Amino acid sequence: MHRTSFAPDSTVGRDEAVASVQELTAEVISYLSEMGVNAELLNFALRYDRSDIRYLSASEMADLKVTTSQMAVAELPSSQPEQASTGTSGGQSIEAAALGIVRSLIERDGNDPAAAIQAVATFYADNVSYYGKSKSLSEVLEDKRKYFTRWPERAYRIRNDSVMVTCANGACMVSGVYDWLVRSIPRNKQAQGVARFSYTISLGADPKIISEAGNVVK
């Protein structure tokens, strides 16, 4: 597995390339849903460049339901879920609303850990695919608390031209790249760099984050 890419000699323009990748990603999400596969499979692919490749282990394929020898046919969806509408009652598109949730989490004021924890408690589902592992909300909150304690001061800014939002079958995937800077005055430590992020949000009256993944790239 690896990320989608165009041939080096491709003459496709940037806007057309982005549209094509979004269309393909929507088709992949639909197919994963149809086959009963965990959407985290797509997150695995997004982490690896076209020059790299990721082979899934047998246990990973079982966890992600790529291999389903023990799954009865009756457990699979009997029909395709309804497609998400392209807008909300307030006139805001679903894509924009999904991006808004992710942006509010990533770019939140890093000097208020209590507010950051509250945001996680509000926006995350009770069970989350968290960096490739199934975690309860309480486990996610505990991991966030440890990180916020380690780095009391945090500043993240999303690169707008890196953002991709794809919605299909009752869920939206939001991915992109952000610049980050963290600091701990008590420990006299500071670090900065660039990271890739990927969130999947279930749609509905109360949207929830059901998957979070990413990795530091610089």
mmCIF file of C-alpha atoms in Angstrom:
data_model
loop_
_atom_site.group_PDB
_atom_site.id
_atom_site.type_symbol
_atom_site.label_atom_id
_atom_site.label_comp_id
_atom_site.label_asym_id
_atom_site.label_seq_id
_atom_site.Cartn_x
_atom_site.Cartn_y
_atom_site.Cartn_z
ATOM 1 C CA MET A 1 0.000 0.000 0.000
ATOM 2 C CA HIS A 2 1.034 3.625 -0.600
ATOM 3 C CA ARG A 3 -0.466 7.021 -1.396
ATOM 4 C CA THR A 4 -2.071 7.873 -4.705
ATOM 5 C CA SER A 5 0.229 9.614 -7.173
ATOM 6 C CA PHE A 6 0.508 10.667 -10.799
ATOM 7 C CA ALA A 7 3.284 9.688 -13.192
ATOM 8 C CA PRO A 8 6.295 12.080 -13.125
ATOM 9 C CA ASP A 9 5.616 13.141 -16.714
ATOM 10 C CA SER A 10 1.898 13.752 -16.102
ATOM 11 C CA THR A 11 0.576 17.075 -17.437
ATOM 12 C CA VAL A 12 -2.438 17.107 -15.106
ATOM 13 C CA GLY A 13 -2.902 20.490 -13.420
ATOM 14 C CA ARG A 14 -3.034 20.862 -9.641
ATOM 15 C CA ASP A 15 -6.803 21.480 -9.400
ATOM 16 C CA GLU A 16 -7.569 18.552 -11.678
ATOM 17 C CA ALA A 17 -5.154 16.332 -9.733
ATOM 18 C CA VAL A 18 -6.773 17.233 -6.392
ATOM 19 C CA ALA A 19 -10.254 16.595 -7.812
ATOM 20 C CA SER A 20 -9.168 13.235 -9.237
ATOM 21 C CA VAL A 21 -7.601 12.093 -5.975
ATOM 22 C CA GLN A 22 -10.677 13.160 -4.003
ATOM 23 C CA GLU A 23 -12.947 11.268 -6.401
ATOM 24 C CA LEU A 24 -10.784 8.151 -6.141
ATOM 25 C CA THR A 25 -10.636 8.405 -2.342
ATOM 26 C CA ALA A 26 -14.449 8.619 -2.176
ATOM 27 C CA GLU A 27 -14.690 5.467 -4.314
ATOM 28 C CA VAL A 28 -12.203 3.676 -2.053
ATOM 29 C CA ILE A 29 -14.147 4.666 1.086
ATOM 30 C CA SER A 30 -17.381 3.428 -0.520
ATOM 31 C CA TYR A 31 -15.774 0.133 -1.455
ATOM 32 C CA LEU A 32 -14.281 -0.381 2.026
ATOM 33 C CA SER A 33 -17.710 0.258 3.551
ATOM 34 C CA GLU A 34 -19.400 -2.097 1.101
ATOM 35 C CA MET A 35 -16.947 -4.897 1.929
ATOM 36 C CA GLY A 36 -17.073 -4.361 5.691
ATOM 37 C CA VAL A 37 -13.418 -3.288 5.903
ATOM 38 C CA ASN A 38 -12.182 -0.899 8.595
ATOM 39 C CA ALA A 39 -11.647 2.604 7.141
ATOM 40 C CA GLU A 40 -8.298 2.703 8.976
ATOM 41 C CA LEU A 41 -6.954 0.687 6.017
ATOM 42 C CA LEU A 42 -6.965 3.877 3.949
ATOM 43 C CA ASN A 43 -5.070 5.694 6.696
ATOM 44 C CA PHE A 44 -2.305 3.105 6.389
ATOM 45 C CA ALA A 45 -1.967 3.879 2.688
ATOM 46 C CA LEU A 46 -1.889 7.637 3.226
ATOM 47 C CA ARG A 47 1.150 7.366 5.492
ATOM 48 C CA TYR A 48 3.467 6.026 2.785
ATOM 49 C CA ASP A 49 4.928 7.897 -0.172
ATOM 50 C CA ARG A 50 4.716 6.562 -3.732
ATOM 51 C CA SER A 51 8.408 5.648 -3.497
ATOM 52 C CA ASP A 52 7.701 3.466 -0.451
ATOM 53 C CA ILE A 53 5.333 0.570 0.179
ATOM 54 C CA ARG A 54 3.596 -0.899 3.226
ATOM 55 C CA TYR A 55 2.872 -4.617 3.522
ATOM 56 C CA LEU A 56 0.193 -5.544 6.049
ATOM 57 C CA SER A 57 0.866 -8.429 8.423
ATOM 58 C CA ALA A 58 -1.634 -11.252 8.796
ATOM 59 C CA SER A 59 -2.756 -9.911 12.183
ATOM 60 C CA GLU A 60 -3.202 -6.389 10.790
ATOM 61 C CA MET A 61 -5.298 -7.726 7.902
ATOM 62 C CA ALA A 62 -7.464 -9.607 10.400
ATOM 63 C CA ASP A 63 -7.842 -6.560 12.687
ATOM 64 C CA LEU A 64 -8.789 -4.356 9.728
ATOM 65 C CA LYS A 65 -11.184 -7.029 8.414
ATOM 66 C CA VAL A 66 -9.350 -7.377 5.116
ATOM 67 C CA THR A 67 -9.365 -11.099 5.793
ATOM 68 C CA THR A 68 -12.800 -12.224 6.965
ATOM 69 C CA SER A 69 -12.744 -16.007 7.022
ATOM 70 C CA GLN A 70 -14.705 -16.033 10.304
ATOM 71 C CA MET A 71 -17.265 -13.427 9.248
ATOM 72 C CA ALA A 72 -20.675 -14.632 8.174
ATOM 73 C CA VAL A 73 -22.162 -13.168 5.015
ATOM 74 C CA ALA A 74 -25.170 -12.029 7.019
ATOM 75 C CA GLU A 75 -22.936 -9.666 9.006
ATOM 76 C CA LEU A 76 -22.015 -7.639 5.933
ATOM 77 C CA PRO A 77 -24.134 -4.622 4.918
ATOM 78 C CA SER A 78 -27.097 -5.759 2.851
ATOM 79 C CA SER A 79 -27.214 -2.504 0.897
ATOM 80 C CA GLN A 80 -25.192 0.624 0.300
ATOM 81 C CA PRO A 81 -25.631 3.307 2.983
ATOM 82 C CA GLU A 82 -27.226 6.496 1.803
ATOM 83 C CA GLN A 83 -24.840 9.057 0.378
ATOM 84 C CA ALA A 84 -24.229 12.077 2.558
ATOM 85 C CA SER A 85 -25.874 15.263 1.357
ATOM 86 C CA THR A 86 -23.641 18.043 0.110
ATOM 87 C CA GLY A 87 -24.874 20.691 2.498
ATOM 88 C CA THR A 88 -26.213 21.403 5.962
ATOM 89 C CA SER A 89 -29.247 23.281 7.134
ATOM 90 C CA GLY A 90 -27.087 26.305 7.850
ATOM 91 C CA GLY A 91 -25.781 26.431 4.302
ATOM 92 C CA GLN A 92 -22.345 25.108 5.261
ATOM 93 C CA SER A 93 -21.133 22.118 3.287
ATOM 94 C CA ILE A 94 -20.487 18.853 5.097
ATOM 95 C CA GLU A 95 -16.871 18.993 3.928
ATOM 96 C CA ALA A 96 -16.430 22.457 5.453
ATOM 97 C CA ALA A 97 -18.069 21.351 8.703
ATOM 98 C CA ALA A 98 -15.766 18.298 8.951
ATOM 99 C CA LEU A 99 -12.707 20.450 8.299
ATOM 100 C CA GLY A 100 -13.945 22.911 10.912
ATOM 101 C CA ILE A 101 -13.988 20.189 13.569
ATOM 102 C CA VAL A 102 -10.447 19.097 12.738
ATOM 103 C CA ARG A 103 -9.156 22.655 12.527
ATOM 104 C CA SER A 104 -10.667 23.510 15.912
ATOM 105 C CA LEU A 105 -8.811 20.548 17.435
ATOM 106 C CA ILE A 106 -5.431 21.065 15.760
ATOM 107 C CA GLU A 107 -5.229 24.859 15.856
ATOM 108 C CA ARG A 108 -6.771 25.282 19.317
ATOM 109 C CA ASP A 109 -4.920 27.559 21.781
ATOM 110 C CA GLY A 110 -2.149 25.332 23.107
ATOM 111 C CA ASN A 111 -1.866 27.137 26.431
ATOM 112 C CA ASP A 112 -5.182 25.851 27.800
ATOM 113 C CA PRO A 113 -4.910 22.066 28.348
ATOM 114 C CA ALA A 114 -8.274 21.863 30.140
ATOM 115 C CA ALA A 115 -10.066 23.301 27.101
ATOM 116 C CA ALA A 116 -8.110 21.004 24.770
ATOM 117 C CA ILE A 117 -9.111 17.924 26.801
ATOM 118 C CA GLN A 118 -12.731 19.086 26.840
ATOM 119 C CA ALA A 119 -12.669 19.413 23.047
ATOM 120 C CA VAL A 120 -11.425 15.836 22.711
ATOM 121 C CA ALA A 121 -14.144 14.608 25.088
ATOM 122 C CA THR A 122 -16.745 16.465 23.020
ATOM 123 C CA PHE A 123 -15.692 15.524 19.496
ATOM 124 C CA TYR A 124 -14.363 11.961 19.866
ATOM 125 C CA ALA A 125 -16.508 8.822 19.751
ATOM 126 C CA ASP A 126 -16.637 6.366 22.647
ATOM 127 C CA ASN A 127 -14.336 4.042 20.690
ATOM 128 C CA VAL A 128 -11.679 5.328 18.282
ATOM 129 C CA SER A 129 -9.182 3.831 15.864
ATOM 130 C CA TYR A 130 -6.210 5.645 17.382
ATOM 131 C CA TYR A 131 -2.985 5.410 15.377
ATOM 132 C CA GLY A 132 -3.781 1.911 14.207
ATOM 133 C CA LYS A 133 -5.185 0.577 17.503
ATOM 134 C CA SER A 134 -8.705 0.445 18.888
ATOM 135 C CA LYS A 135 -8.907 2.722 21.943
ATOM 136 C CA SER A 136 -11.692 3.784 24.286
ATOM 137 C CA LEU A 137 -12.370 7.486 24.755
ATOM 138 C CA SER A 138 -10.899 7.327 28.264
ATOM 139 C CA GLU A 139 -7.667 5.846 26.856
ATOM 140 C CA VAL A 140 -7.461 8.582 24.228
ATOM 141 C CA LEU A 141 -8.048 11.270 26.864
ATOM 142 C CA GLU A 142 -5.308 9.823 29.064
ATOM 143 C CA ASP A 143 -2.835 9.808 26.164
ATOM 144 C CA LYS A 144 -3.703 13.433 25.333
ATOM 145 C CA ARG A 145 -3.293 14.491 28.978
ATOM 146 C CA LYS A 146 0.190 12.965 29.118
ATOM 147 C CA TYR A 147 1.182 14.789 25.928
ATOM 148 C CA PHE A 148 -0.216 18.119 27.137
ATOM 149 C CA THR A 149 1.629 17.694 30.444
ATOM 150 C CA ARG A 150 4.878 16.941 28.630
ATOM 151 C CA TRP A 151 4.437 19.948 26.316
ATOM 152 C CA PRO A 152 2.429 22.673 28.122
ATOM 153 C CA GLU A 153 2.886 25.162 25.267
ATOM 154 C CA ARG A 154 1.834 24.065 21.780
ATOM 155 C CA ALA A 155 1.210 25.834 18.485
ATOM 156 C CA TYR A 156 -0.027 24.033 15.343
ATOM 157 C CA ARG A 157 -0.927 25.581 11.981
ATOM 158 C CA ILE A 158 -2.486 23.617 9.132
ATOM 159 C CA ARG A 159 -1.083 24.189 5.655
ATOM 160 C CA ASN A 160 -4.249 25.105 3.775
ATOM 161 C CA ASP A 161 -2.949 23.912 0.416
ATOM 162 C CA SER A 162 -2.361 20.422 1.854
ATOM 163 C CA VAL A 163 -5.912 19.801 3.079
ATOM 164 C CA MET A 164 -8.055 17.102 1.483
ATOM 165 C CA VAL A 165 -11.636 16.362 2.583
ATOM 166 C CA THR A 166 -13.607 13.432 1.183
ATOM 167 C CA CYS A 167 -17.109 12.465 2.354
ATOM 168 C CA ALA A 168 -18.959 9.255 1.455
ATOM 169 C CA ASN A 169 -21.236 6.687 3.094
ATOM 170 C CA GLY A 170 -21.880 8.616 6.272
ATOM 171 C CA ALA A 171 -18.277 9.578 7.036
ATOM 172 C CA CYS A 172 -15.716 12.222 6.116
ATOM 173 C CA MET A 173 -11.949 11.774 5.949
ATOM 174 C CA VAL A 174 -9.910 14.926 6.562
ATOM 175 C CA SER A 175 -6.166 14.785 5.915
ATOM 176 C CA GLY A 176 -3.306 17.188 5.390
ATOM 177 C CA VAL A 177 -0.101 18.599 6.838
ATOM 178 C CA TYR A 178 0.566 21.028 9.689
ATOM 179 C CA ASP A 179 3.567 22.863 11.130
ATOM 180 C CA TRP A 180 4.071 22.418 14.866
ATOM 181 C CA LEU A 181 6.034 23.984 17.697
ATOM 182 C CA VAL A 182 6.008 22.681 21.282
ATOM 183 C CA ARG A 183 7.794 23.934 24.387
ATOM 184 C CA SER A 184 8.239 23.077 28.048
ATOM 185 C CA ILE A 185 9.848 25.832 30.083
ATOM 186 C CA PRO A 186 10.145 23.670 33.253
ATOM 187 C CA ARG A 187 12.108 21.053 31.279
ATOM 188 C CA ASN A 188 13.939 23.665 29.168
ATOM 189 C CA LYS A 189 12.900 21.776 26.025
ATOM 190 C CA GLN A 190 11.554 22.892 22.667
ATOM 191 C CA ALA A 191 10.848 21.082 19.391
ATOM 192 C CA GLN A 192 9.329 21.948 16.038
ATOM 193 C CA GLY A 193 8.627 20.296 12.728
ATOM 194 C CA VAL A 194 6.033 19.148 10.214
ATOM 195 C CA ALA A 195 3.470 16.373 10.628
ATOM 196 C CA ARG A 196 0.838 14.649 8.535
ATOM 197 C CA PHE A 197 -2.661 14.139 9.976
ATOM 198 C CA SER A 198 -5.711 12.075 9.060
ATOM 199 C CA TYR A 199 -9.097 12.028 10.808
ATOM 200 C CA THR A 200 -12.297 10.160 9.979
ATOM 201 C CA ILE A 201 -15.546 11.693 11.232
ATOM 202 C CA SER A 202 -18.894 9.893 11.376
ATOM 203 C CA LEU A 203 -21.721 12.099 10.145
ATOM 204 C CA GLY A 204 -25.115 12.638 11.704
ATOM 205 C CA ALA A 205 -26.829 14.884 14.217
ATOM 206 C CA ASP A 206 -23.776 14.614 16.501
ATOM 207 C CA PRO A 207 -20.620 14.107 14.363
ATOM 208 C CA LYS A 208 -17.828 12.216 16.104
ATOM 209 C CA ILE A 209 -14.206 11.463 15.310
ATOM 210 C CA ILE A 210 -13.884 7.697 14.888
ATOM 211 C CA SER A 211 -10.283 7.560 13.655
ATOM 212 C CA GLU A 212 -7.104 9.561 14.179
ATOM 213 C CA ALA A 213 -3.757 8.861 12.531
ATOM 214 C CA GLY A 214 -0.656 10.722 11.449
ATOM 215 C CA ASN A 215 3.101 10.864 11.610
ATOM 216 C CA VAL A 216 5.949 13.357 11.900
ATOM 217 C CA VAL A 217 7.571 13.957 8.517
ATOM 218 C CA LYS A 218 10.208 16.520 9.547
#
